[in-house]
mmCIF file of N, CA and C in Angstrom:
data_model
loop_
_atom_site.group_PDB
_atom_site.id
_atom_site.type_symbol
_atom_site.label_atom_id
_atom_site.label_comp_id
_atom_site.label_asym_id
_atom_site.label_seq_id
_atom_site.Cartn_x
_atom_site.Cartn_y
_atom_site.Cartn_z
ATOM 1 N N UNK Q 1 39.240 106.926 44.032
ATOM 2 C CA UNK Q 1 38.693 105.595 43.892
ATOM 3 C C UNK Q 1 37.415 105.468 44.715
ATOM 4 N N UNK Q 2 36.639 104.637 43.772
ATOM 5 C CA UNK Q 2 35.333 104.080 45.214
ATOM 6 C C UNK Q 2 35.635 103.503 46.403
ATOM 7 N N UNK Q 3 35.617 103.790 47.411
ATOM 8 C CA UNK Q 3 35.626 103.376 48.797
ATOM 9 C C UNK Q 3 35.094 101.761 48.853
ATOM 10 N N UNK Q 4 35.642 100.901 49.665
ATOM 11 C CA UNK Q 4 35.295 99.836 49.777
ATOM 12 C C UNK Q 4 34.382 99.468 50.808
ATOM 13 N N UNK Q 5 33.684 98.572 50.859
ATOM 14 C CA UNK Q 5 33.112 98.209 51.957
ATOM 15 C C UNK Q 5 33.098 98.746 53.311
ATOM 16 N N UNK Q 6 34.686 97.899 53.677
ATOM 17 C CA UNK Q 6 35.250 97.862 54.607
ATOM 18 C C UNK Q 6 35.472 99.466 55.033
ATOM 19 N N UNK Q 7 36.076 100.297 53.833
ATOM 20 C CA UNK Q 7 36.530 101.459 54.738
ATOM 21 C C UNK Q 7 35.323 103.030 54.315
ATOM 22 N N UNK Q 8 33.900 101.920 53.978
ATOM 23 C CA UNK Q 8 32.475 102.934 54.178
ATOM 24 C C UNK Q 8 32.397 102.718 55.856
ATOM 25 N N UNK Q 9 32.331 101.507 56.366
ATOM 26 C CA UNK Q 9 32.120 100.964 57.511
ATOM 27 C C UNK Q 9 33.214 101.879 58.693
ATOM 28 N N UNK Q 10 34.395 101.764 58.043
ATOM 29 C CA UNK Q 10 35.835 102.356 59.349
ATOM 30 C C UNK Q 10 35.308 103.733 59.379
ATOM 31 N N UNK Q 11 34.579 104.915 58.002
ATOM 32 C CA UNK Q 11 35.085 105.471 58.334
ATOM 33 C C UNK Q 11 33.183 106.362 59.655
ATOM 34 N N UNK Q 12 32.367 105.358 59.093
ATOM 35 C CA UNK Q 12 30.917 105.656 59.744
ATOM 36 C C UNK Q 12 31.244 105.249 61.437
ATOM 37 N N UNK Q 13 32.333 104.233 61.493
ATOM 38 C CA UNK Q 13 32.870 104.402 62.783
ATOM 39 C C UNK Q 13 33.302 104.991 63.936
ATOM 40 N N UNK Q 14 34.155 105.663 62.882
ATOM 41 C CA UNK Q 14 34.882 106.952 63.306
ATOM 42 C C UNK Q 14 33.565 108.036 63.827
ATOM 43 N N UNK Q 15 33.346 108.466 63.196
ATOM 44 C CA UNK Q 15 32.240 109.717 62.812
ATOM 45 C C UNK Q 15 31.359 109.518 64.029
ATOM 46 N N UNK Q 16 30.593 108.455 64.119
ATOM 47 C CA UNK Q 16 30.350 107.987 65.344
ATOM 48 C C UNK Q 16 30.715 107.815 66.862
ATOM 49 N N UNK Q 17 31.596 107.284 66.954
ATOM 50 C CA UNK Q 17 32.767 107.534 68.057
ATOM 51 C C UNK Q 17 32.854 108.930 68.345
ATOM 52 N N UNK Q 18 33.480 109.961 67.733
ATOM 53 C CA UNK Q 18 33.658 111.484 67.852
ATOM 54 C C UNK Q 18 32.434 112.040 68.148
ATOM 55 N N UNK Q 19 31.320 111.544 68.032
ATOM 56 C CA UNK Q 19 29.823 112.082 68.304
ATOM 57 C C UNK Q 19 29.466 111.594 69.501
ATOM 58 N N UNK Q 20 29.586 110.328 69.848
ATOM 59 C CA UNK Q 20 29.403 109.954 70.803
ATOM 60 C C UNK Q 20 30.253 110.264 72.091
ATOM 61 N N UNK Q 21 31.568 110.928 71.784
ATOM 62 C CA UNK Q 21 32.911 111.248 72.336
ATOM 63 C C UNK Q 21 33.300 109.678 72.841
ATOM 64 N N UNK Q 22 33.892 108.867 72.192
ATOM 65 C CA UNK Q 22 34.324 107.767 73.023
ATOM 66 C C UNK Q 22 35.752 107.560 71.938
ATOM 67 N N UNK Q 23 36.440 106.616 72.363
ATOM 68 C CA UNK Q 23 37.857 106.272 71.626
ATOM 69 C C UNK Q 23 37.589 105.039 71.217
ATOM 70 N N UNK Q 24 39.020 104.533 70.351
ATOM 71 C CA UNK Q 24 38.579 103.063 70.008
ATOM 72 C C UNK Q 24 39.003 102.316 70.720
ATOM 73 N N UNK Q 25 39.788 102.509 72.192
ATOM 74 C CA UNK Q 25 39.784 101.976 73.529
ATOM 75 C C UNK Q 25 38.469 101.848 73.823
ATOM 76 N N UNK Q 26 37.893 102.502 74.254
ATOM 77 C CA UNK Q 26 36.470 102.530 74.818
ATOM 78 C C UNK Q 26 35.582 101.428 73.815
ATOM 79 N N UNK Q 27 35.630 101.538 72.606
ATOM 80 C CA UNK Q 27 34.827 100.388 71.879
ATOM 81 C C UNK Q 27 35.288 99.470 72.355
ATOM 82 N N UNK Q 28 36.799 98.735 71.737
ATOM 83 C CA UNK Q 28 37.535 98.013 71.860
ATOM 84 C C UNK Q 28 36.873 97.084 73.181
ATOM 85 N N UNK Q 29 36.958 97.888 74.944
ATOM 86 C CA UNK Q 29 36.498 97.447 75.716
ATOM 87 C C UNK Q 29 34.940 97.037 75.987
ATOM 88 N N UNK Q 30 34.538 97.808 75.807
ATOM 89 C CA UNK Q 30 33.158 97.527 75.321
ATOM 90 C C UNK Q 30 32.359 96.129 74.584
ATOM 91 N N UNK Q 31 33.597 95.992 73.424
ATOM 92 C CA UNK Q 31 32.709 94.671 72.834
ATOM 93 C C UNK Q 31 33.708 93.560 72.929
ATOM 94 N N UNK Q 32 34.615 93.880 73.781
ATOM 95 C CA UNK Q 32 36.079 92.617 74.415
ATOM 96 C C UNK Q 32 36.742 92.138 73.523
ATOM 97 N N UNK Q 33 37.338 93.202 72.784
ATOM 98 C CA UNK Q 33 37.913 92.624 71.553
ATOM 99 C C UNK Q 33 39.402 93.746 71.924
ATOM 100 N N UNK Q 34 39.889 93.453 70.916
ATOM 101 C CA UNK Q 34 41.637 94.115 71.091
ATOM 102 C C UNK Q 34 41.326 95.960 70.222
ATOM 103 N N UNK Q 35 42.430 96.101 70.798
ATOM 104 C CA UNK Q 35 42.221 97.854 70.226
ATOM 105 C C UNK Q 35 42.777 97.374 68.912
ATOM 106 N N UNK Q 36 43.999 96.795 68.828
ATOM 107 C CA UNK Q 36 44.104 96.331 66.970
ATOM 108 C C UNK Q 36 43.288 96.139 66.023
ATOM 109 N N UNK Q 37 42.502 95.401 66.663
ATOM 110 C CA UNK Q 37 41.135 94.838 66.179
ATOM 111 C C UNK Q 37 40.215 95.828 65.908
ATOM 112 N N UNK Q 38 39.984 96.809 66.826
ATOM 113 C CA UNK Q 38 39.136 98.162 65.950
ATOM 114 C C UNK Q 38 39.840 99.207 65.281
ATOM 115 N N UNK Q 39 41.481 98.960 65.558
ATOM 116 C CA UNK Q 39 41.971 99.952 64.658
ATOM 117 C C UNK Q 39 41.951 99.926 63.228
ATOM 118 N N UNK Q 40 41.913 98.337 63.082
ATOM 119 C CA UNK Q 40 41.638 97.790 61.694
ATOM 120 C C UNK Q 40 40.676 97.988 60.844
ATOM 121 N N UNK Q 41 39.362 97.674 61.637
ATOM 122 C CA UNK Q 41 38.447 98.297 61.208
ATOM 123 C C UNK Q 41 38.421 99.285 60.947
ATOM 124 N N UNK Q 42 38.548 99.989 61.956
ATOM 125 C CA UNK Q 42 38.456 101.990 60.772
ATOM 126 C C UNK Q 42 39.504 101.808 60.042
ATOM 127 N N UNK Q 43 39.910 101.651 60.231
ATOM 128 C CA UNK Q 43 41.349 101.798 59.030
ATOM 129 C C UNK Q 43 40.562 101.276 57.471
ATOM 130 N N UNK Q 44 40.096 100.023 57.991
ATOM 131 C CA UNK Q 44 39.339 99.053 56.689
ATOM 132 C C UNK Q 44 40.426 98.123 56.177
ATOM 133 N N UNK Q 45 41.449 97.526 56.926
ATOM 134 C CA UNK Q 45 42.442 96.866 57.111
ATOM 135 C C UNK Q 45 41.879 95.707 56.952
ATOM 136 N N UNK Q 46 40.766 95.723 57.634
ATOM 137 C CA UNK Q 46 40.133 93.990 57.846
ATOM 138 C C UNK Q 46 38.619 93.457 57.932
ATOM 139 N N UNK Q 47 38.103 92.805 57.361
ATOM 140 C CA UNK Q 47 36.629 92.603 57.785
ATOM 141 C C UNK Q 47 36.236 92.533 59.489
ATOM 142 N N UNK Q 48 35.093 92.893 59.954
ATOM 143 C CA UNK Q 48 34.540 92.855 61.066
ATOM 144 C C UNK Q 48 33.500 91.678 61.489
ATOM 145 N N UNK Q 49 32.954 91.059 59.806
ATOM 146 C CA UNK Q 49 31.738 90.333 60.214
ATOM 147 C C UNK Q 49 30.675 90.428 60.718
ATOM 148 N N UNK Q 50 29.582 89.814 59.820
ATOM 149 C CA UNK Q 50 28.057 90.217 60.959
ATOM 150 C C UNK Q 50 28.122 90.459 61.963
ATOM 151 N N UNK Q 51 28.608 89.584 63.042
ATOM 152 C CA UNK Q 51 28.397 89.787 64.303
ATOM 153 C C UNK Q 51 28.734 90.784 64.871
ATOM 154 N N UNK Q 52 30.395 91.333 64.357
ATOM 155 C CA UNK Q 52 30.921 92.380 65.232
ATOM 156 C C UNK Q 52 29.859 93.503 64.323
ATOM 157 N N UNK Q 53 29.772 93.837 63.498
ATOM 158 C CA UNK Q 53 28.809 94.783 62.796
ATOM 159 C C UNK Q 53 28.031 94.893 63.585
ATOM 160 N N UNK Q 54 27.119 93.432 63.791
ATOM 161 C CA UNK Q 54 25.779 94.418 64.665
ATOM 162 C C UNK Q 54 26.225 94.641 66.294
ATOM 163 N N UNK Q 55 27.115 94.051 66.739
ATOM 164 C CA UNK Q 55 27.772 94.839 67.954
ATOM 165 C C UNK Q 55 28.484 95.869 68.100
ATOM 166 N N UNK Q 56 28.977 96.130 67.331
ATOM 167 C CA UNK Q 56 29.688 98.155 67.077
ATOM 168 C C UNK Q 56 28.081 98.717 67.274
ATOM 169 N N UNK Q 57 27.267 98.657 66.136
ATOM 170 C CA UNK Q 57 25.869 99.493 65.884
ATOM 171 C C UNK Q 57 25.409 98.813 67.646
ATOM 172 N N UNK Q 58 25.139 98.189 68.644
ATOM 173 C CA UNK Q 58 24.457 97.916 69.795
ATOM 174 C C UNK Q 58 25.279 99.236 70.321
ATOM 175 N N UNK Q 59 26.570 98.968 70.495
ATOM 176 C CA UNK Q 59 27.669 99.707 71.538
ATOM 177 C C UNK Q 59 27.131 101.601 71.334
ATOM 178 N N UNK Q 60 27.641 101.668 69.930
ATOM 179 C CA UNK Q 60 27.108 103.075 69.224
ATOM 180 C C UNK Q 60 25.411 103.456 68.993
ATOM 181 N N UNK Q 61 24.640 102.948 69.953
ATOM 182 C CA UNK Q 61 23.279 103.033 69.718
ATOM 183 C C UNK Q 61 22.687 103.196 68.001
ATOM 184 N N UNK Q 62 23.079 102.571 67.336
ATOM 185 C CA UNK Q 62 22.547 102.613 65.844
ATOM 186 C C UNK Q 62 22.017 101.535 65.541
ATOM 187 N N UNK Q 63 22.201 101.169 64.080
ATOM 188 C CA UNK Q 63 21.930 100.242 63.243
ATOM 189 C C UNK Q 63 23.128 99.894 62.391
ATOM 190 N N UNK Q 64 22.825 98.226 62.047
ATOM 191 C CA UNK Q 64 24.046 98.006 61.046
ATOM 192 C C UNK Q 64 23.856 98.624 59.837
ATOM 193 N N UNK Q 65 22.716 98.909 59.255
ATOM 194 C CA UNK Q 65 22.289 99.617 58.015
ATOM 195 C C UNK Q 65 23.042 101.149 58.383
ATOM 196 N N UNK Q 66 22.935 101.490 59.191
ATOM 197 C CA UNK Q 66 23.680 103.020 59.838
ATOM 198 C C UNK Q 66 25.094 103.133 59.063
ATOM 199 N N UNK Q 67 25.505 101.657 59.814
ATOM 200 C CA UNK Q 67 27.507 101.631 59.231
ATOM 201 C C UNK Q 67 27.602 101.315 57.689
ATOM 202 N N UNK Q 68 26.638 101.268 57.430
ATOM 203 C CA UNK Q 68 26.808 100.688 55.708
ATOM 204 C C UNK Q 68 26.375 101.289 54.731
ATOM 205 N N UNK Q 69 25.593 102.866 55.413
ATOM 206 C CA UNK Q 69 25.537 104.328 54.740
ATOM 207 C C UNK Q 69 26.834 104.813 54.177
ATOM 208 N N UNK Q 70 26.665 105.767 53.148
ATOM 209 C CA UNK Q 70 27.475 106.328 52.903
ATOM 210 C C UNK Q 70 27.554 107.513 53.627
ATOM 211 N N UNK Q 71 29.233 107.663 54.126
ATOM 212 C CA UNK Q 71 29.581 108.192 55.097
ATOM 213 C C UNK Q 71 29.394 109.532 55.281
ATOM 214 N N UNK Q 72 29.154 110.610 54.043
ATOM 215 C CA UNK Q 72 28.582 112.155 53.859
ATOM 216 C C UNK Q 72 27.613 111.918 54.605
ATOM 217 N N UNK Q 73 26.372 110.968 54.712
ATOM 218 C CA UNK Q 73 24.909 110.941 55.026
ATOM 219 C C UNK Q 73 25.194 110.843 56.545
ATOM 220 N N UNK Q 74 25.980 109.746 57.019
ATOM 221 C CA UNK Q 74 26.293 109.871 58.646
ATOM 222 C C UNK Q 74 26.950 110.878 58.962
ATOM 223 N N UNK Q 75 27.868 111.497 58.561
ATOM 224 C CA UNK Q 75 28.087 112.497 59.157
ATOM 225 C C UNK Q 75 27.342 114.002 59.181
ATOM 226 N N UNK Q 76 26.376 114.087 57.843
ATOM 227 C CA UNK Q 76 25.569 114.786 58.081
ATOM 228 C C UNK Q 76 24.267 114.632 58.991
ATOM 229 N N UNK Q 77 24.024 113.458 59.221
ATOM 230 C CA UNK Q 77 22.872 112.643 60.101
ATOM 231 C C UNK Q 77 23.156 113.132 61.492
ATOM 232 N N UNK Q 78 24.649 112.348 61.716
ATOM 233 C CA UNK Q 78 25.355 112.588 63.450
ATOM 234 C C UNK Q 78 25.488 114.386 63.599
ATOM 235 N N UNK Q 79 25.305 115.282 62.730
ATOM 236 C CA UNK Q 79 25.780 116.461 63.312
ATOM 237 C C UNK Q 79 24.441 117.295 63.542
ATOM 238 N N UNK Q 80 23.329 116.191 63.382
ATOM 239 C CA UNK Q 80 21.805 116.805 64.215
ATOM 240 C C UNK Q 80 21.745 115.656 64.694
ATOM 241 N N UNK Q 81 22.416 114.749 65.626
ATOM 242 C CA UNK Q 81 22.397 113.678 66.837
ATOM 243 C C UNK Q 81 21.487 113.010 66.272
ATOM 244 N N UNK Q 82 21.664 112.469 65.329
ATOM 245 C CA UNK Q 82 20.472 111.534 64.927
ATOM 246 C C UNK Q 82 21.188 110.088 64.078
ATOM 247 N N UNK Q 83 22.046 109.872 64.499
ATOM 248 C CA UNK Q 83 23.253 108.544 64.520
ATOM 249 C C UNK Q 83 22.419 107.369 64.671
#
C-alpha cells in the first residue's frame, strides 16, 4: 500500500534519530512532550501537527520539508550526513 502521511513522517523520524544517535526518550525530552507521544508518531498512530513538525525538524537539525520526503531519499540523504 501507499504509505500515509503520517507514517512518511514516523518513518523520516526514525532514520533521523539513528543518524543522529538519539532515542525517542531523548526527543520526547527535548520537545517536553511524552515518549507515547513520539512513539506514535513513528509508528504513524497519530498526527503531530505543524507545530510539533517544525519542532522535531528544530530538535533533528532539519527541515519540515525534510520529514515530508520520501523516506528512500532521507535515508539515502542521512547516510552522507546531509539530514
Amino acid at each position: 500500500h501507499e504509505p500515509t502521511l503520517r507514517e512518511v513522517i514516523g518513518k523520516n523520524i526514525k532514520i533521523m534519530l539513528v543518524v543522529a544517535g538519539l532515542k525517542q526518550s531523548d526527543l520526547a525530552q527535548r520537545m517536553n512532550v511524552t515518549e507515547g507521544a513520539v512513539s506514535h508518531w513513528i509508528s504513524g498512530r497519530a498526527d503531530m501537527g505543524l507545530t510539533n513538525l517544525e519542532l522535531v525538524a528544530r530538535v533533528l537539525h532539519t527541515t519540515p520539508a525534510k520529514l515530508l520526503a520520501a523516506p528512500e531519499q532521507v535515508a539515502e540523504n542521512c547516510s552522507r550526513l546531509i539530514c
